[in-house]
Short mmCIF file of C-alpha atoms in Angstrom, two decimals:
data_model
loop_
_atom_site.label_atom_id
_atom_site.label_comp_id
_atom_site.label_asym_id
_atom_site.label_seq_id
_atom_site.Cartn_x
_atom_site.Cartn_y
_atom_site.Cartn_z
CA UNK A 1 71.96 1.41 30.86
CA UNK A 2 74.49 1.36 28.00
CA UNK A 3 77.33 0.48 27.34
CA UNK A 4 78.63 3.47 25.54
CA UNK A 5 79.60 6.59 26.75
CA UNK A 6 80.18 8.49 23.64
CA UNK A 7 80.59 7.67 19.80
CA UNK A 8 82.70 10.12 18.20
CA UNK A 9 82.89 10.37 14.05
CA UNK A 10 86.16 10.75 12.69
CA UNK A 11 86.97 13.80 10.64
CA UNK A 12 89.38 13.26 7.40
CA UNK A 13 92.44 14.63 7.50
CA UNK A 14 94.44 14.51 3.70
CA UNK A 15 98.23 13.10 4.14
CA UNK A 16 99.59 14.00 0.98
CA UNK A 17 97.70 11.18 -1.45
CA UNK A 18 95.69 9.39 1.20
CA UNK A 19 93.64 9.86 3.87
CA UNK A 20 93.47 9.54 7.58
CA UNK A 21 90.32 9.69 9.49
CA UNK A 22 91.19 11.25 12.79
CA UNK A 23 89.27 10.61 15.90
CA UNK A 24 91.87 11.70 18.43
CA UNK A 25 91.74 14.60 19.37
CA UNK A 26 88.21 15.57 18.79
CA UNK A 27 86.38 18.15 20.14
CA UNK A 28 83.99 16.34 22.13
CA UNK A 29 87.22 14.07 23.64
CA UNK A 30 91.25 14.70 23.78
CA UNK A 31 92.26 11.31 25.03
CA UNK A 32 91.44 7.99 26.15
CA UNK A 33 93.72 6.92 29.05
CA UNK A 34 96.98 7.83 27.87
CA UNK A 35 96.20 7.79 24.07
CA UNK A 36 95.71 11.97 22.73
CA UNK A 37 95.84 10.77 19.00
CA UNK A 38 94.26 7.86 16.32
CA UNK A 39 94.31 7.57 13.16
CA UNK A 40 93.23 5.09 11.01
CA UNK A 41 95.05 5.16 7.48
CA UNK A 42 93.61 4.47 4.26
CA UNK A 43 93.23 1.69 2.98
CA UNK A 44 95.39 3.80 0.08
CA UNK A 45 96.21 1.92 -3.12
CA UNK A 46 99.26 3.55 -5.16
CA UNK A 47 100.34 3.11 -9.02
CA UNK A 48 103.49 2.03 -9.78
CA UNK A 49 105.73 4.86 -8.84
CA UNK A 50 103.90 6.35 -6.04
CA UNK A 51 103.73 6.20 -2.25
CA UNK A 52 103.54 7.42 1.09
CA UNK A 53 105.94 10.45 1.80
CA UNK A 54 105.74 11.86 5.06
CA UNK A 55 108.62 14.25 5.39
CA UNK A 56 110.72 15.12 8.22
CA UNK A 57 109.10 16.01 11.13
CA UNK A 58 109.51 17.05 14.60
CA UNK A 59 107.27 15.09 18.17
CA UNK A 60 108.13 15.86 21.64
CA UNK A 61 106.82 14.38 24.73
CA UNK A 62 104.75 11.41 23.83
CA UNK A 63 105.38 8.21 21.24
CA UNK A 64 104.02 7.22 18.25
CA UNK A 65 102.78 3.35 18.00
CA UNK A 66 102.98 2.42 14.24
CA UNK A 67 100.68 -0.98 13.36
CA UNK A 68 100.27 -1.78 9.78
CA UNK A 69 97.02 -3.98 8.25
CA UNK A 70 98.55 -4.04 5.13
CA UNK A 71 101.40 -2.94 2.63
CA UNK A 72 104.95 -1.83 4.32
CA UNK A 73 106.35 1.42 5.32
CA UNK A 74 109.72 2.89 5.64
CA UNK A 75 110.82 4.52 9.11
CA UNK A 76 113.77 7.24 9.53
CA UNK A 77 114.51 9.05 12.06
CA UNK A 78 117.29 11.75 13.63
CA UNK A 79 119.22 8.65 15.80
CA UNK A 80 120.02 7.21 12.79
CA UNK A 81 117.50 4.57 12.86
CA UNK A 82 116.14 2.50 9.18
CA UNK A 83 113.56 0.08 10.10
CA UNK A 84 110.80 -0.83 7.33
CA UNK A 85 107.18 -2.25 9.18
CA UNK A 86 105.25 -4.94 7.67
CA UNK A 87 101.57 -6.15 8.91
CA UNK A 88 101.78 -7.67 12.29
CA UNK A 89 104.64 -5.68 13.70
CA UNK A 90 105.08 -2.61 15.91
CA UNK A 91 107.24 0.31 16.03
CA UNK A 92 107.50 2.52 19.29
CA UNK A 93 109.31 5.68 18.72
CA UNK A 94 109.36 7.68 22.32
CA UNK A 95 110.37 11.70 21.93
CA UNK A 96 111.05 12.50 24.93
CA UNK A 97 113.39 15.73 24.56
CA UNK A 98 112.57 15.89 20.85
CA UNK A 99 112.77 13.65 17.76
CA UNK A 100 112.71 13.86 13.85
CA UNK A 101 111.24 11.13 11.95
CA UNK A 102 110.23 10.14 8.13
CA UNK A 103 107.77 7.88 7.02
CA UNK A 104 107.72 6.51 3.57
CA UNK A 105 106.92 3.87 1.25
CA UNK A 106 110.32 1.59 0.39
CA UNK A 107 111.73 1.50 -3.26
CA UNK A 108 110.31 -1.86 -3.51
CA UNK A 109 107.04 -1.42 -2.68
CA UNK A 110 107.30 1.49 -5.34
CA UNK A 111 107.74 -1.02 -8.39
CA UNK A 112 104.41 -2.09 -8.30
CA UNK A 113 100.26 -0.87 -7.15
CA UNK A 114 100.80 -1.15 -3.30
CA UNK A 115 97.93 -0.77 -0.68
CA UNK A 116 98.93 0.88 3.10
CA UNK A 117 96.07 0.50 5.44
CA UNK A 118 97.64 1.52 9.30
CA UNK A 119 96.52 2.46 12.23
CA UNK A 120 99.05 5.44 14.13
CA UNK A 121 98.47 5.79 17.99
CA UNK A 122 100.16 8.61 19.21
CA UNK A 123 100.78 7.62 23.54
CA UNK A 124 101.28 10.91 26.23
CA UNK A 125 103.94 9.94 28.04
CA UNK A 126 103.66 10.52 32.18
CA UNK A 127 105.06 14.16 33.09
CA UNK A 128 108.04 12.04 34.92
CA UNK A 129 108.56 10.74 31.00
CA UNK A 130 108.26 13.29 29.65
CA UNK A 131 111.87 14.82 29.29
CA UNK A 132 113.48 11.86 28.75
CA UNK A 133 116.16 10.80 25.82
CA UNK A 134 114.65 9.48 22.93
CA UNK A 135 114.44 6.18 21.73
CA UNK A 136 113.13 3.77 19.19
CA UNK A 137 112.47 -0.20 19.20
CA UNK A 138 110.66 -1.72 16.40
CA UNK A 139 108.68 -5.39 17.47
CA UNK A 140 107.98 -8.13 14.62
CA UNK A 141 105.14 -9.33 14.72
CA UNK A 142 106.11 -13.06 17.05
CA UNK A 143 106.66 -10.41 19.85
CA UNK A 144 102.94 -10.29 19.97
CA UNK A 145 100.83 -12.97 21.91
CA UNK A 146 97.97 -13.91 19.53
CA UNK A 147 95.36 -16.20 20.55
CA UNK A 148 91.49 -17.20 19.54
CA UNK A 149 88.66 -17.40 21.59
CA UNK A 150 86.05 -19.25 19.85
CA UNK A 151 85.86 -17.72 16.19
CA UNK A 152 87.56 -14.58 17.79
CA UNK A 153 91.53 -13.81 16.98
CA UNK A 154 92.64 -11.03 20.00
CA UNK A 155 96.49 -9.62 19.23
CA UNK A 156 97.49 -8.24 22.38
CA UNK A 157 99.83 -4.95 20.28
CA UNK A 158 100.47 -2.78 23.77
CA UNK A 159 100.15 -3.59 27.05
CA UNK A 160 98.66 -5.92 29.51
CA UNK A 161 95.60 -7.34 28.96
CA UNK A 162 93.94 -11.06 29.80
CA UNK A 163 96.73 -12.22 31.80
CA UNK A 164 98.95 -11.62 28.79
CA UNK A 165 101.70 -9.12 28.25
CA UNK A 166 103.06 -7.65 24.99
CA UNK A 167 106.95 -7.27 24.99
CA UNK A 168 106.09 -3.94 24.04
CA UNK A 169 107.72 -1.43 26.02
CA UNK A 170 105.80 1.13 27.47
CA UNK A 171 106.31 3.32 30.99
CA UNK A 172 102.51 3.44 31.49
CA UNK A 173 99.07 1.45 32.18
CA UNK A 174 97.63 0.59 28.88
CA UNK A 175 95.86 -1.76 26.17
CA UNK A 176 95.77 -2.02 22.80
CA UNK A 177 93.97 -4.82 20.82
CA UNK A 178 93.79 -6.15 17.35
CA UNK A 179 90.62 -8.25 17.62
CA UNK A 180 89.35 -9.83 14.42
CA UNK A 181 85.98 -11.89 14.36
CA UNK A 182 84.55 -14.27 12.40
CA UNK A 183 80.26 -14.13 11.42
CA UNK A 184 78.66 -14.78 14.26
CA UNK A 185 81.10 -15.05 17.15
CA UNK A 186 81.54 -12.65 20.56
CA UNK A 187 84.53 -10.98 22.70
CA UNK A 188 83.78 -10.03 26.10
CA UNK A 189 85.83 -7.39 27.08
CA UNK A 190 86.86 -7.72 30.83
CA UNK A 191 86.65 -4.42 33.45
CA UNK A 192 90.77 -4.16 32.48
CA UNK A 193 91.33 -0.09 32.81
CA UNK A 194 89.71 2.65 33.93
CA UNK A 195 89.42 4.06 30.22
CA UNK A 196 88.17 1.74 27.17
CA UNK A 197 87.32 2.52 23.79
CA UNK A 198 86.44 0.89 20.05
CA UNK A 199 87.02 1.55 16.83
CA UNK A 200 84.88 0.00 13.78
CA UNK A 201 87.71 -1.01 11.29
CA UNK A 202 84.73 -2.62 9.26
CA UNK A 203 80.59 -2.61 9.38
CA UNK A 204 79.21 -5.59 11.46
CA UNK A 205 80.03 -4.94 15.04
CA UNK A 206 77.52 -4.94 17.66
CA UNK A 207 78.64 -3.63 21.53
CA UNK A 208 76.31 -5.05 23.71
CA UNK A 209 73.77 -5.17 20.77
CA UNK A 210 73.53 -1.74 19.51
CA UNK A 211 75.10 -1.11 16.38
CA UNK A 212 78.64 0.26 15.67
CA UNK A 213 78.44 2.08 12.53
CA UNK A 214 82.57 1.81 10.35
CA UNK A 215 84.72 3.68 11.01
CA UNK A 216 83.36 5.16 14.22
CA UNK A 217 84.95 5.27 18.15
CA UNK A 218 83.06 4.16 20.94
CA UNK A 219 84.30 5.26 23.83
CA UNK A 220 82.79 2.93 27.06
CA UNK A 221 81.57 3.48 30.09
CA UNK A 222 84.57 2.96 32.70
CA UNK A 223 82.82 -0.16 34.55
CA UNK A 224 81.63 -3.58 34.04
CA UNK A 225 82.33 -6.19 30.93
CA UNK A 226 81.70 -5.24 27.54
CA UNK A 227 80.52 -7.78 24.95
CA UNK A 228 81.96 -6.92 21.46
CA UNK A 229 79.92 -9.88 18.78
CA UNK A 230 80.01 -9.34 14.84
CA UNK A 231 77.28 -10.77 12.68
CA UNK A 232 79.94 -10.80 9.39
CA UNK A 233 83.00 -11.24 9.15
CA UNK A 234 84.22 -7.79 11.12
CA UNK A 235 87.58 -6.05 12.83
CA UNK A 236 88.13 -3.36 15.60
CA UNK A 237 90.56 -2.08 17.59
CA UNK A 238 90.18 -2.06 21.51
CA UNK A 239 92.01 0.32 23.22
CA UNK A 240 92.46 2.05 26.74
CA UNK A 241 94.27 2.98 30.38
CA UNK A 242 95.10 5.18 33.17
CA UNK A 243 95.17 9.11 31.99
CA UNK A 244 98.21 10.72 32.56
CA UNK A 245 97.25 13.94 33.30
CA UNK A 246 96.25 17.13 30.92
CA UNK A 247 98.13 17.74 27.78
CA UNK A 248 98.58 20.26 24.78
CA UNK A 249 98.73 19.06 21.46
CA UNK A 250 99.44 21.54 18.06
CA UNK A 251 100.45 20.18 15.33
CA UNK A 252 102.52 16.61 15.95
CA UNK A 253 104.11 18.25 19.23
CA UNK A 254 102.47 17.26 22.73
CA UNK A 255 103.07 18.57 26.44
CA UNK A 256 101.71 19.02 29.37
CA UNK A 257 102.83 22.62 29.08
CA UNK A 258 102.27 24.98 27.00
CA UNK A 259 105.41 26.55 26.75
CA UNK A 260 107.06 23.63 25.77
CA UNK A 261 104.62 23.45 22.78
CA UNK A 262 106.24 27.35 22.53
CA UNK A 263 109.78 26.67 22.90
CA UNK A 264 110.07 23.69 20.23
CA UNK A 265 107.84 25.22 17.75
CA UNK A 266 110.49 27.86 17.80
CA UNK A 267 113.06 25.49 17.81
CA UNK A 268 111.97 23.39 14.92
CA UNK A 269 111.74 26.89 13.02
CA UNK A 270 115.27 28.00 13.60
CA UNK A 271 116.84 24.90 12.77
CA UNK A 272 117.45 23.09 16.37
CA UNK A 273 116.30 19.92 15.89
CA UNK A 274 118.65 16.89 14.76
CA UNK A 275 118.39 16.05 11.43
CA UNK A 276 117.52 12.54 9.92
CA UNK A 277 120.40 11.10 8.34
CA UNK A 278 120.32 10.90 4.35
CA UNK A 279 117.31 13.33 4.04
CA UNK A 280 117.20 16.61 2.29
CA UNK A 281 113.39 17.84 3.15
CA UNK A 282 111.52 18.77 5.73
CA UNK A 283 108.02 19.99 6.86
CA UNK A 284 107.90 23.56 7.41
CA UNK A 285 106.33 25.05 11.00
CA UNK A 286 102.64 25.87 10.10
CA UNK A 287 100.81 28.80 10.88
CA UNK A 288 98.70 28.70 14.47
CA UNK A 289 96.02 29.66 11.92
CA UNK A 290 96.18 26.81 9.60
CA UNK A 291 96.70 24.20 12.48
CA UNK A 292 94.45 23.35 15.59
CA UNK A 293 95.79 23.73 19.15
CA UNK A 294 94.04 21.03 21.09
CA UNK A 295 93.88 21.88 24.80
CA UNK A 296 92.47 19.92 27.99
CA UNK A 297 89.17 19.24 28.23
CA UNK A 298 86.94 19.16 31.67
CA UNK A 299 86.46 15.76 32.56
CA UNK A 300 82.84 14.31 31.58
#
């Protein structure tokens, strides 16, 4: 029996000057554990004077998790946070009742040719945490457990796994690993949580002998150990956790209640969200016709 329950091909999203490969939510699957959004950004190369400029936009009832593989980003939010992130570090932003943030290339990176390569994931907050006060935490790379197993380097970005715990604060059971494999090595994923998935950043990966093509998301069956191997130098993201219940997503808004999303849409349109200091721009509310509405899917 195959260890792979489902293969998801990402769809490309233009983020203004560079592309993201979006695996979640997908029309065939909305979530893996509490993770409702998965973007693989780049790698994108920006010439001198250019960079990322994601203007201020709102979030509710979710947490964003930003993890860089290459490059730099400058985060600003309506709490007054100004934080640059570099490879190996984590930015965790819990939106709760509502937060606004921007993500831009720092001035220093605009003075040279620069590359951005990143993974951005959203975590749906449990019902009891959806309407808590927003908060932001930055975790330097040395806050994350890193270990080697027979030619495989594993970083525990978020959560608990393999008798280790990341210092990144979470509010529900989950795990998120950055796994780098040397040629002809293997990593065994234990039966950690009820939902697990593997995303192939590079080619060369196999799951229990089945080839996983580059930029595919493999949702795994819930039980049993799984062997992830590589016939060349390879890298993947392995993540999952326990479900938190049904969620609705529209644009940058996630909630267990569709009426809460409608309220947030009105609040953004009417300028009721707090502003990001020193930012004069914002992303206007898109139209319903231009924005996909992701609804809870029946369990498969």
